[in-house]
Amino acid sequence: MKKTLLTLALFAAAQLASQQALAKEVTLLNVSYDPTRELYVDYNAVFSKYWQGKTGDTVKVSQSHGGSGKQARAVIDGLQADVATLALAYDVDQLSEKGKLIPKDWQKRLPNNSAPYTSTIVFLVRKGNPKHIKDWDDIVKPGVSVITPNPKTSGGARWNYLAALAYALKQNNGDEAKAKEFVGKLYKNVPVLDSGARGATTTFVERGIGDVLLAWENEAFLAQKELGAGKVEIVVPSLSILAEPPVTVVDKFAKKHNNEAVAKAYLDYLYSDEAQDIIGKNFYRPVSETAAKKYEAQFPKLNLVKIDETFGGWQKAQKTHFADGGIFDQIYQK
Amino acid sequence: MMPKKILFSLFLAGVITYPEISFANDSPELEELRALVQELNQKVKVLERKGELAEEDSAKAKKETPVVKASSNGFSFSSADGQNEIKFRGIVQADHRNYFDGANDVRGRTNNRAGSLNPATGFHDAEDSSLLRRVRPTIEGKVAGKYGFRFTPDFGNGNATVVDAYVEAYLAPEFNIRAGKFKSFVGLERLQSAADTKFIERSYVTNAILPNRDLGFSVYGDVLGKKLNYAVGIVNGVADGGNIATGTEFNGEREYTARLFTTPFLDQANALSGLGFGLGATYTDFTGERNLDFTNTSAADATRNGLPSYVTEGQNTFFRYGSAAVADGKRFRISPQAYYYFGPFGVLAEYARVDQNVSLLTTATGNDSTIVRAGTNKKLSHDAWEIAASYLLTGEDASFKGVKPNRDFDLDKGGWGAWELVARYSEINLDSDTFKNQAGQYAAEGTAITSAYADLTKSAKSAKSWVAGVNWYLNQNAKISLNYAHTSFDGGALAKGLPQATNNNASGSNVRDREDENALLARFQVAF
């Protein structure tokens, strides 16, 4: 018996030694949009532990954050991301169309159209809601100062814009001219355009500018609890939009860095129970049923429109509203 | 006087009021004021935030905006990260040469070809002249931080040639590769930029013995904290002082170059910090690889048959090999070299020796293929040395590189630039066997076994020069130089009274010394 135990111990030690001898340190670059800093700090720690347990390799994940559109352009211009976790599918599409960095059908590679979490757009107002803002109609009134980033550079800003437009279309029975006029009024109330969502949060919370911030739901929760604790509160509009921030391996760079397997695992693991729980804790809406149920009470129930149904998908929405000379340019230049 | 307490009570009751602050108790006006302050506060904050965002954008833009520079160091534009760059540089030297005494290159030529004969001396006088010595625009740059290039044509001296054309890889401070046409890493004075030389012309060491530009590649770098510089190269090989054309090659063998130069006290702040010394060398052996079909030698007179000609300080040729002589076999050059700079004082010393195997051809060069005449191969050893000193009168520090005046020349502001006194002695001594045949007797040049490789009645055996001068640096880019050069010779001319066609004889009695050269050389140079 002793001999068997000794043999097993030696075998285990040899296995461990061989694993350690072969273990390597892997560096991964995750290029993401503005408000995901805290989420990925938490997730990276969990994933590194998971990956080390599975392979013995140490993973160090570097993060890069900024406006989603800007981040996509940076990757196309040579920022060698192993994975991209951006705010909207159109920006990821650019990695395929303009950068030839990923296959065209990238969105089919992971569940839920490669979106491991969802979110939406809500209002953040000053404590006590001094301007009595309750819905979209209240923020287009004269004298209400609205903070939202630039849709040309920020994914969150595009979601903000489309959420407002969806509300206006519904209120005006699909009358596009009136809806456009509504959005025009909204942007007349915007005194400053930041390039990303985190910048807009800084403008509103830290610089004290504006009466209402159009914010990612997760960003609003974070601001309420940490960034501007005691100074701001969340207002949930009657209608908003379902935001599905997608993720993808940037095949060309991951292959170049010999990181294909770890990059794929990094994104696959976002759908695990452990990761979905972290997603919920960071105020993103989990896609797994278990985590969604666990955090159900945390998220307000509101009417959410989908971009595919209301605007014909991101390609069409981008071309119509955010391309140079598009509707946003027309209303903002007025 | 009313007691203070009563006044205060009346004030609170509104009986006594100050008109100018009466609105403070007016509630609607207060609300209006508050709103106004809040509105102004918001506007100020918005302006501040826009300023912040503009600064952020500006900082980002700065990282991407190309940098354009125009300064006394030249003109350039580069990427914001400095990884890619193009520089435009240039040098123009306008010279004048005035000869008080001295002969041009007579070589037994008729009066029609050699110019006016001075009846008093029997020499054809060197001709005064103005010329553009160097007209060299340069484009140089780097791409991706590690790869560079340089292209320098020269339109001076009435020719258009490519002086430098090379590419480089800066792989590490200790390891760089250069390929193309460039200055061979051998001689110290040669490696000093033409804009920075202390004298109008370089010495015999540089101009006569050591190679100039060559085609090939070199590996070079700084080691031991930049205290030791090394360079090794494999090049086509050029005749002494030679400047290779961009595509020609005299033989099929490579020439190997090597140089070590140390500045052991570079990082110390004492009197030795400006000391540098080293050793350069070249070696080739083209026995059996020579190309002797000289169907066109007109364009390469200075390097004809793989052999050099030598010129004086005044740039008059005083030595040529005979037209039947050809480089044939090994060539080895070695050159110990040193400089020392301390405060305004500088000194540069260099020695060079070349061992060159030569042979005679069976016919003089022309359009026919020729072969080497058996039994005529001989090793000839020539050497040269120089010592040059400089002193900056205006207090600037001397260095191997150029001088930057403490005060630029400016009549309005009263600056006089930098002034420098310079002096140099140099000499070259040719192997006596150059002028002798296989039997050890002086002889005329020719193709026969009894011929010499050069004729002492046409080419001097040695030249000794001293030069004194002054440099006036008007600013970092403009310099005016004046040199007075005296050169004396051993041999090199036909004894007076003999017919021009006369050659040397076995006793050497047909020879006299070439006339001393006394020349005033002047230069106005602009370099950037």
Coordinates of C-alpha atoms in Angstrom, one line a residue, chain A residues 61-172:
Chain A
V61 CA -4.9 40.4 -19.8
S62 CA -4.2 44.0 -20.8
Q63 CA -7.2 46.3 -21.3
S64 CA -7.8 49.2 -23.6
H65 CA -10.9 51.3 -23.3
G66 CA -12.4 54.2 -25.3
G67 CA -15.3 55.1 -27.5
S68 CA -16.4 52.0 -29.3
G69 CA -16.0 53.5 -32.8
K70 CA -12.6 54.9 -32.0
Q71 CA -11.5 51.6 -30.6
A72 CA -12.6 49.7 -33.7
R73 CA -10.6 52.2 -35.8
A74 CA -7.6 51.8 -33.6
V75 CA -7.6 48.0 -34.1
I76 CA -8.1 48.5 -37.9
D77 CA -5.1 50.9 -37.8
G78 CA -2.9 48.4 -36.1
L79 CA -3.7 48.1 -32.4
Q80 CA -3.1 44.4 -32.1
A81 CA -6.0 43.3 -30.0
D82 CA -6.5 39.6 -29.4
V83 CA -10.1 40.1 -28.6
A84 CA -12.5 43.0 -29.2
T85 CA -15.4 43.5 -26.8
L86 CA -17.2 46.5 -28.3
A87 CA -20.4 48.4 -27.7
L88 CA -22.3 47.4 -30.9
A89 CA -22.1 45.0 -33.8
Y90 CA -21.5 47.6 -36.4
D91 CA -18.1 48.5 -34.9
V92 CA -17.1 44.8 -34.9
D93 CA -18.3 44.5 -38.5
Q94 CA -15.8 47.1 -39.4
L95 CA -13.0 44.8 -38.2
S96 CA -14.1 42.4 -40.9
E97 CA -15.1 44.9 -43.6
K98 CA -12.3 47.4 -43.4
G99 CA -9.6 45.6 -41.4
K100 CA -10.1 42.1 -42.8
L101 CA -9.1 40.9 -39.4
I102 CA -12.1 38.6 -38.7
P103 CA -14.4 36.5 -40.8
K104 CA -17.7 38.1 -42.0
D105 CA -19.8 35.6 -40.0
W106 CA -18.0 36.4 -36.7
Q107 CA -21.3 37.0 -34.9
K108 CA -22.3 33.3 -35.4
R109 CA -19.3 32.0 -33.6
L110 CA -20.7 32.5 -30.0
P111 CA -24.2 32.2 -28.5
N112 CA -26.7 35.0 -28.4
N113 CA -25.2 36.6 -31.5
S114 CA -21.8 36.8 -29.7
A115 CA -23.3 39.1 -27.0
P116 CA -22.6 37.5 -23.5
Y117 CA -24.4 40.3 -21.8
T118 CA -27.0 43.0 -22.6
S119 CA -27.8 46.4 -21.3
T120 CA -30.0 49.4 -22.0
I121 CA -30.1 53.1 -21.8
V122 CA -31.4 55.0 -18.7
F123 CA -31.3 58.5 -17.3
L124 CA -29.1 59.6 -14.5
V125 CA -30.3 62.8 -12.8
R126 CA -29.2 65.0 -9.9
K127 CA -30.2 64.0 -6.5
G128 CA -33.9 64.9 -5.8
N129 CA -34.4 65.1 -9.6
P130 CA -34.8 69.0 -9.5
K131 CA -35.9 69.2 -13.1
H132 CA -38.5 66.5 -12.6
I133 CA -37.3 64.3 -15.4
K134 CA -39.3 61.2 -15.8
D135 CA -39.3 60.3 -19.5
W136 CA -37.9 61.3 -22.9
D137 CA -40.4 64.2 -23.3
D138 CA -38.9 65.9 -20.2
I139 CA -35.3 66.1 -21.6
V140 CA -36.2 67.9 -24.8
K141 CA -37.8 70.8 -23.0
P142 CA -36.0 74.1 -23.2
G143 CA -33.6 74.7 -20.3
V144 CA -32.9 71.1 -19.6
S145 CA -29.2 70.3 -20.1
V146 CA -28.5 66.8 -21.5
I147 CA -25.2 65.0 -21.4
T148 CA -24.5 62.3 -24.0
P149 CA -21.3 61.5 -25.9
N150 CA -20.7 61.9 -29.6
P151 CA -22.3 59.2 -31.7
K152 CA -19.5 59.5 -34.2
T153 CA -17.1 58.0 -31.7
S154 CA -19.1 56.4 -29.0
G155 CA -21.1 53.2 -29.2
G156 CA -23.1 54.2 -26.1
A157 CA -24.0 57.5 -27.7
R158 CA -25.5 55.7 -30.7
W159 CA -27.6 53.5 -28.4
N160 CA -28.7 56.8 -26.7
Y161 CA -29.7 58.4 -30.0
L162 CA -31.6 55.3 -31.2
A163 CA -33.4 54.9 -27.9
A164 CA -34.6 58.5 -28.1
L165 CA -35.6 58.1 -31.7
A166 CA -37.5 54.8 -30.9
Y167 CA -39.5 56.6 -28.3
A168 CA -40.2 59.5 -30.6
L169 CA -41.3 57.2 -33.4
K170 CA -43.6 55.4 -31.0
Q171 CA -45.1 58.6 -29.7
N172 CA -45.6 60.0 -33.2

